[in-house]
Short mmCIF file of C-alpha atoms in Angstrom, two decimals:
data_model
loop_
_atom_site.label_atom_id
_atom_site.label_comp_id
_atom_site.label_asym_id
_atom_site.label_seq_id
_atom_site.Cartn_x
_atom_site.Cartn_y
_atom_site.Cartn_z
CA UNK I 1 105.06 139.73 85.57
CA UNK I 2 102.92 141.38 88.27
CA UNK I 3 104.19 141.37 91.66
CA UNK I 4 103.38 138.72 94.22
CA UNK I 5 102.43 139.71 97.69
CA UNK I 6 104.54 139.66 100.39
CA UNK I 7 104.74 136.10 101.93
CA UNK I 8 102.70 137.69 105.80
CA UNK I 9 100.53 138.98 103.30
CA UNK I 10 98.94 134.90 103.87
CA UNK I 11 99.62 134.70 107.54
CA UNK I 12 96.63 134.33 109.44
CA UNK I 13 98.08 134.32 113.33
CA UNK I 14 94.44 135.24 114.90
CA UNK I 15 93.13 131.97 113.95
CA UNK I 16 96.16 129.95 115.84
CA UNK I 17 96.61 129.79 119.41
CA UNK I 18 100.60 129.74 120.62
CA UNK I 19 102.35 126.86 119.52
CA UNK I 20 103.53 123.51 122.43
CA UNK I 21 106.60 123.46 120.92
CA UNK I 22 108.43 126.64 120.01
CA UNK I 23 111.49 126.56 117.96
CA UNK I 24 114.47 128.14 117.18
CA UNK I 25 115.46 127.77 112.87
CA UNK I 26 118.94 128.57 114.55
CA UNK I 27 119.07 125.03 116.21
CA UNK I 28 118.92 123.22 112.47
CA UNK I 29 122.42 123.66 111.72
CA UNK I 30 123.53 124.38 115.64
CA UNK I 31 126.88 122.55 115.91
CA UNK I 32 127.23 120.86 119.54
CA UNK I 33 130.24 119.98 122.10
CA UNK I 34 129.78 116.38 121.05
CA UNK I 35 129.96 117.29 117.20
CA UNK I 36 133.14 119.22 118.21
CA UNK I 37 134.74 116.70 119.88
CA UNK I 38 133.99 114.16 117.49
CA UNK I 39 135.90 115.84 114.38
CA UNK I 40 138.79 117.76 116.97
CA UNK I 41 139.76 114.73 118.90
CA UNK I 42 137.94 111.21 117.54
CA UNK I 43 138.76 111.37 113.81
CA UNK I 44 141.66 113.41 113.93
CA UNK I 45 144.19 111.72 112.17
CA UNK I 46 141.48 109.87 109.96
CA UNK I 47 140.80 113.79 109.07
CA UNK I 48 144.31 114.20 108.12
CA UNK I 49 145.31 110.64 107.02
CA UNK I 50 142.44 110.64 104.35
CA UNK I 51 141.70 114.29 103.56
CA UNK I 52 138.86 115.94 104.81
CA UNK I 53 136.09 115.15 102.25
CA UNK I 54 136.84 111.73 102.31
CA UNK I 55 137.82 111.32 106.20
CA UNK I 56 134.20 112.42 106.79
CA UNK I 57 132.92 110.83 104.72
CA UNK I 58 134.68 107.37 106.10
CA UNK I 59 132.98 108.81 109.40
CA UNK I 60 129.67 109.03 107.81
CA UNK I 61 128.95 105.54 106.04
CA UNK I 62 131.46 103.16 107.69
CA UNK I 63 129.11 100.73 110.19
CA UNK I 64 132.02 100.76 112.52
CA UNK I 65 132.00 104.94 112.65
CA UNK I 66 128.94 106.66 113.32
CA UNK I 67 126.81 103.75 112.43
CA UNK I 68 124.26 105.67 111.54
CA UNK I 69 120.71 104.19 110.26
CA UNK I 70 117.37 106.00 108.12
CA UNK I 71 114.59 106.57 110.12
CA UNK I 72 112.29 109.26 108.88
CA UNK I 73 110.12 109.02 112.11
CA UNK I 74 110.58 112.94 112.32
CA UNK I 75 112.93 115.21 111.15
CA UNK I 76 115.76 115.68 113.26
CA UNK I 77 118.42 118.88 113.26
CA UNK I 78 121.82 118.44 113.15
CA UNK I 79 122.70 117.25 116.72
CA UNK I 80 119.82 115.38 117.23
CA UNK I 81 120.12 112.91 114.39
CA UNK I 82 123.88 113.10 115.62
CA UNK I 83 123.18 112.21 119.34
CA UNK I 84 120.52 109.10 117.65
CA UNK I 85 123.10 108.18 114.62
CA UNK I 86 119.49 108.05 112.47
CA UNK I 87 117.40 110.99 110.49
CA UNK I 88 115.75 110.48 107.32
CA UNK I 89 118.21 112.12 104.68
CA UNK I 90 117.58 115.56 105.27
CA UNK I 91 118.15 115.27 108.96
CA UNK I 92 121.20 113.30 107.89
CA UNK I 93 122.23 116.22 105.08
CA UNK I 94 121.80 118.93 108.12
CA UNK I 95 123.99 116.86 110.02
CA UNK I 96 126.39 116.83 107.64
CA UNK I 97 126.65 119.96 105.96
CA UNK I 98 126.98 120.92 109.74
CA UNK I 99 130.37 118.68 110.16
CA UNK I 100 131.42 120.12 106.44
CA UNK I 101 131.06 123.73 108.23
CA UNK I 102 133.22 122.79 111.01
CA UNK I 103 135.73 121.84 108.30
CA UNK I 104 135.75 124.43 106.62
CA UNK I 105 134.42 122.54 103.35
CA UNK I 106 132.16 124.49 100.83
CA UNK I 107 128.67 122.21 101.14
CA UNK I 108 126.03 122.23 98.36
CA UNK I 109 122.24 120.54 98.74
CA UNK I 110 120.33 119.26 95.60
CA UNK I 111 117.04 117.82 95.31
CA UNK I 112 116.05 114.81 93.28
CA UNK I 113 113.11 115.99 90.66
CA UNK I 114 110.87 112.90 89.44
CA UNK I 115 111.65 110.39 92.82
CA UNK I 116 108.46 111.87 95.10
CA UNK I 117 107.03 108.58 96.90
CA UNK I 118 103.66 108.98 98.20
CA UNK I 119 102.72 107.49 101.87
CA UNK I 120 100.21 107.69 104.31
CA UNK I 121 99.89 108.98 108.21
CA UNK I 122 97.51 110.46 110.64
CA UNK I 123 94.97 109.97 108.30
CA UNK I 124 97.07 112.69 105.92
CA UNK I 125 98.41 111.21 102.32
CA UNK I 126 101.92 112.36 102.22
CA UNK I 127 104.32 113.26 98.94
CA UNK I 128 107.92 112.44 99.79
CA UNK I 129 111.01 113.86 98.47
CA UNK I 130 114.95 113.33 98.18
CA UNK I 131 117.48 115.43 98.96
CA UNK I 132 121.71 114.85 99.13
CA UNK I 133 124.43 117.01 99.61
CA UNK I 134 127.72 117.38 97.52
CA UNK I 135 130.80 118.34 99.56
CA UNK I 136 134.17 120.24 97.92
CA UNK I 137 137.24 120.91 99.06
CA UNK I 138 139.27 123.51 100.90
CA UNK I 139 140.87 126.15 98.40
CA UNK I 140 143.65 125.09 99.90
CA UNK I 141 143.90 121.50 99.06
CA UNK I 142 142.86 122.20 95.68
CA UNK I 143 146.30 124.32 95.34
CA UNK I 144 148.47 121.41 97.07
CA UNK I 145 146.66 118.97 94.88
CA UNK I 146 145.68 116.57 97.91
CA UNK I 147 142.63 114.24 97.39
CA UNK I 148 142.31 115.03 93.18
CA UNK I 149 138.17 114.31 93.89
CA UNK I 150 137.05 117.91 94.01
CA UNK I 151 133.41 117.40 94.66
CA UNK I 152 132.18 114.36 96.56
CA UNK I 153 128.19 113.90 96.62
CA UNK I 154 126.80 111.71 99.75
CA UNK I 155 123.39 110.69 99.69
CA UNK I 156 121.43 108.84 102.54
CA UNK I 157 118.31 106.74 102.52
CA UNK I 158 117.02 104.33 100.23
CA UNK I 159 116.27 106.04 96.61
CA UNK I 160 113.11 104.49 94.60
CA UNK I 161 113.67 102.17 91.49
CA UNK I 162 112.31 102.72 88.69
CA UNK I 163 111.23 105.93 88.70
CA UNK I 164 113.26 109.04 86.17
CA UNK I 165 115.35 111.53 88.29
CA UNK I 166 117.23 114.42 87.84
CA UNK I 167 119.28 116.85 90.37
CA UNK I 168 118.27 120.59 91.13
CA UNK I 169 120.52 122.44 93.34
CA UNK I 170 118.81 123.65 96.26
CA UNK I 171 119.25 127.06 98.09
CA UNK I 172 120.36 126.51 101.86
CA UNK I 173 117.63 128.66 102.40
CA UNK I 174 115.11 125.82 100.75
CA UNK I 175 116.80 123.19 102.59
CA UNK I 176 115.45 124.74 105.78
CA UNK I 177 112.17 126.19 104.09
CA UNK I 178 112.32 121.75 104.00
CA UNK I 179 112.89 121.38 107.31
CA UNK I 180 110.21 123.78 108.87
CA UNK I 181 107.40 122.13 106.10
CA UNK I 182 108.39 118.77 107.26
CA UNK I 183 108.28 119.86 111.39
CA UNK I 184 104.77 121.36 110.53
CA UNK I 185 103.50 117.95 108.48
CA UNK I 186 104.68 116.49 111.78
CA UNK I 187 103.01 118.01 113.18
CA UNK I 188 99.98 117.69 111.55
CA UNK I 189 99.95 114.03 111.76
CA UNK I 190 100.31 114.64 115.69
CA UNK I 191 96.75 116.86 116.02
CA UNK I 192 98.80 119.70 117.13
CA UNK I 193 97.33 122.71 114.87
CA UNK I 194 98.84 125.38 116.54
CA UNK I 195 102.94 124.25 115.82
CA UNK I 196 101.89 122.74 112.84
CA UNK I 197 100.79 126.36 111.26
CA UNK I 198 104.00 128.03 113.25
CA UNK I 199 106.56 125.92 111.35
CA UNK I 200 104.58 126.28 107.88
CA UNK I 201 104.90 130.02 108.40
CA UNK I 202 107.98 129.56 109.63
CA UNK I 203 109.52 128.10 106.59
CA UNK I 204 107.64 130.24 104.04
CA UNK I 205 109.52 133.37 106.45
CA UNK I 206 112.67 131.16 104.90
CA UNK I 207 111.83 130.64 101.49
CA UNK I 208 108.58 132.41 100.00
CA UNK I 209 109.10 130.73 96.78
CA UNK I 210 108.65 126.66 98.72
CA UNK I 211 105.62 125.74 97.11
CA UNK I 212 105.46 122.91 99.46
CA UNK I 213 105.00 124.56 102.68
CA UNK I 214 102.30 126.64 100.78
CA UNK I 215 100.47 123.45 100.40
CA UNK I 216 100.87 122.34 103.65
CA UNK I 217 99.51 126.07 105.02
CA UNK I 218 96.31 125.25 102.94
CA UNK I 219 95.80 121.80 104.37
CA UNK I 220 96.64 123.21 108.41
CA UNK I 221 93.61 126.35 106.75
CA UNK I 222 91.23 123.83 105.30
CA UNK I 223 91.61 121.63 109.10
CA UNK I 224 90.98 124.72 110.78
CA UNK I 225 88.05 125.98 109.09
CA UNK I 226 89.82 128.62 107.32
CA UNK I 227 88.39 127.66 103.32
CA UNK I 228 88.85 131.17 101.75
CA UNK I 229 92.91 131.04 103.27
CA UNK I 230 93.24 127.52 102.23
CA UNK I 231 91.98 128.30 98.14
CA UNK I 232 94.44 130.98 98.57
CA UNK I 233 97.67 129.26 99.55
CA UNK I 234 96.69 126.58 97.45
CA UNK I 235 96.38 129.12 94.56
CA UNK I 236 99.61 130.51 95.70
CA UNK I 237 101.96 127.02 95.43
CA UNK I 238 100.04 126.02 91.60
CA UNK I 239 101.38 129.86 90.78
CA UNK I 240 104.71 129.27 91.92
CA UNK I 241 104.37 125.09 90.58
CA UNK I 242 102.27 124.85 88.07
CA UNK I 243 102.83 120.90 87.94
CA UNK I 244 102.40 120.72 91.93
CA UNK I 245 99.99 117.45 91.86
CA UNK I 246 99.39 117.81 95.89
CA UNK I 247 97.70 121.20 95.75
CA UNK I 248 96.12 120.77 92.59
CA UNK I 249 93.90 118.01 94.38
CA UNK I 250 93.51 119.20 97.98
CA UNK I 251 92.19 123.10 95.46
CA UNK I 252 90.18 120.72 93.76
CA UNK I 253 88.81 118.77 96.74
CA UNK I 254 87.80 122.03 98.54
CA UNK I 255 86.41 123.61 95.96
CA UNK I 256 84.04 120.45 95.60
CA UNK I 257 83.03 120.76 99.38
CA UNK I 258 81.81 124.28 98.45
CA UNK I 259 79.58 123.02 95.81
CA UNK I 260 81.91 124.44 92.95
CA UNK I 261 82.36 121.04 91.03
CA UNK I 262 82.31 122.94 87.13
CA UNK I 263 85.29 124.42 89.15
CA UNK I 264 87.10 121.49 89.87
CA UNK I 265 86.83 120.27 86.81
CA UNK I 266 90.00 121.99 84.88
CA UNK I 267 91.75 120.62 87.72
CA UNK I 268 91.24 117.37 87.90
CA UNK I 269 91.29 117.30 83.97
CA UNK I 270 94.98 119.13 84.64
CA UNK I 271 95.85 116.55 87.47
CA UNK I 272 94.74 113.70 84.86
CA UNK I 273 97.11 114.88 82.92
CA UNK I 274 99.90 114.69 85.51
CA UNK I 275 98.70 111.73 86.59
CA UNK I 276 97.29 109.06 85.19
CA UNK I 277 97.35 106.30 87.65
CA UNK I 278 96.20 108.39 90.84
CA UNK I 279 98.61 107.41 93.67
CA UNK I 280 96.31 104.94 95.99
CA UNK I 281 93.07 104.07 94.27
CA UNK I 282 94.05 100.80 93.54
CA UNK I 283 95.48 100.26 97.28
CA UNK I 284 91.97 101.76 98.61
CA UNK I 285 90.16 98.99 96.83
CA UNK I 286 92.19 95.95 97.92
CA UNK I 287 92.38 97.13 101.65
CA UNK I 288 88.30 97.49 101.45
CA UNK I 289 88.22 93.82 99.41
CA UNK I 290 90.58 92.25 102.96
CA UNK I 291 88.17 94.14 105.22
CA UNK I 292 85.56 92.00 103.56
CA UNK I 293 87.26 88.58 103.44
CA UNK I 294 87.83 88.51 99.76
CA UNK I 295 91.59 88.47 99.79
CA UNK I 296 91.38 87.23 95.68
CA UNK I 297 90.65 90.76 95.18
CA UNK I 298 92.33 92.17 97.49
CA UNK I 299 95.85 91.11 96.30
CA UNK I 300 95.23 91.71 92.36
CA UNK I 301 93.86 95.40 93.65
CA UNK I 302 97.36 95.40 95.89
CA UNK I 303 99.72 93.87 92.67
CA UNK I 304 98.46 96.59 90.99
CA UNK I 305 99.37 99.55 92.97
CA UNK I 306 102.65 97.96 93.62
CA UNK I 307 103.64 98.49 89.62
CA UNK I 308 102.78 102.71 90.45
CA UNK I 309 104.89 102.13 93.47
CA UNK I 310 106.54 98.60 94.22
CA UNK I 311 108.67 99.23 97.34
CA UNK I 312 106.09 101.06 99.91
CA UNK I 313 105.90 98.94 103.32
CA UNK I 314 102.47 99.25 103.56
CA UNK I 315 101.63 97.57 100.43
CA UNK I 316 103.28 95.02 100.90
CA UNK I 317 102.21 94.20 104.56
CA UNK I 318 98.38 94.31 102.74
CA UNK I 319 99.53 91.73 100.38
CA UNK I 320 100.73 89.47 103.24
CA UNK I 321 97.73 89.90 104.17
CA UNK I 322 95.68 88.75 101.11
CA UNK I 323 98.07 85.98 100.99
CA UNK I 324 97.81 84.82 104.65
CA UNK I 325 93.78 85.16 103.96
CA UNK I 326 94.73 82.50 100.86
CA UNK I 327 96.55 80.25 102.61
CA UNK I 328 99.91 80.94 101.12
CA UNK I 329 101.73 81.44 104.49
CA UNK I 330 105.66 81.22 103.71
CA UNK I 331 104.48 83.99 100.50
CA UNK I 332 103.27 86.49 102.96
CA UNK I 333 105.74 85.67 105.23
CA UNK I 334 108.33 87.38 102.35
CA UNK I 335 106.41 89.80 101.78
CA UNK I 336 106.15 90.93 105.20
CA UNK I 337 109.72 90.52 105.70
CA UNK I 338 110.13 93.22 102.35
CA UNK I 339 107.93 95.07 104.52
CA UNK I 340 110.19 95.52 107.59
CA UNK I 341 113.24 95.63 105.41
CA UNK I 342 111.32 98.85 103.26
CA UNK I 343 109.87 100.11 106.55
CA UNK I 344 110.89 104.18 107.30
CA UNK I 345 110.96 104.08 111.12
CA UNK I 346 112.31 102.03 113.87
CA UNK I 347 108.45 101.59 115.20
CA UNK I 348 107.17 99.91 111.89
CA UNK I 349 110.21 97.88 111.90
CA UNK I 350 109.40 96.62 115.22
CA UNK I 351 105.69 96.34 114.57
CA UNK I 352 106.70 94.04 111.30
CA UNK I 353 109.58 92.24 113.45
CA UNK I 354 106.79 91.16 115.81
CA UNK I 355 104.20 89.75 112.84
CA UNK I 356 106.67 87.81 111.21
CA UNK I 357 107.58 86.43 114.52
CA UNK I 358 104.21 85.52 114.99
CA UNK I 359 104.45 83.37 111.50
CA UNK I 360 107.56 81.79 112.26
CA UNK I 361 107.50 77.98 110.96
CA UNK I 362 107.19 76.54 115.33
CA UNK I 363 109.40 74.00 115.96
CA UNK I 364 108.21 70.41 116.73
CA UNK I 365 107.67 69.47 120.42
CA UNK I 366 110.48 67.50 121.91
CA UNK I 367 107.99 64.39 123.42
#
């Protein structure tokens, strides 16, 4: 095949000002003094008793030790996740890797294929994957026969049910690329374009073959009015992963916005073959029906959307709205409770908890 351009050829530095928050990729796995203290002193006896692999796993999973909480609000570095005792799956994998490396345990990273889920944030549709980590044993422990289990896989956060999945090993460079791409998407949601560009750029420098980062860069270019650049990086994403649904959709919409609908037709056809049930189509119709006060239609549209993704919290929330509008208050409360349990950030959980409280049955007044 012809040589691909150097990754720098896809950058447009002059179109962006300096980022508000400069970030060094070296911070991602950096071990803080508190993390060293925890390993070297706080759980040292546990690591000796259970072995380093299982001793670390016990600390990560036990409710009486680190007591980790899943929180997808922001992608944290290893030390940030340790201090907060929370993070998304990527942040908790990064934190685990940093701790394991300090214990001289080999680590391997895995991406789950077929477990992607869609969400919306800040006017953007976001597709999220899932990663986990496998921790090996030190060679000296394997030779000595301490702890017969050589590989221990650790997983954080809920994995959507009902979807086929397979594990694909990924390199640490790709994990860094994922981390920086997450930071780029989070900055994009906040409207911090310079930070979004800086992080997407850094992501591709870590892993020039990471298609998702090209897609993110394309969205950034498109919002900055650089349509030609956006098209270039969307097409690069598709060169790397021909089945990238997000890049296909973004490129098709970009071409249509330029009056090039005939060029978008084959892209939509490819997309239809990959995904017969586009995300959010039924939900959007249900949301519009709820806004119009047609709660029966809203309920039916949202239930159809939930066949595609039965766990996304926002679907359960709007189903609760529809049911409440139909006078089914108890069922609405049940759906709100599911929305709260399935939410991925502390702020979302707090919002749903407050709404659930407002729907709680009132105790009879004492006369």
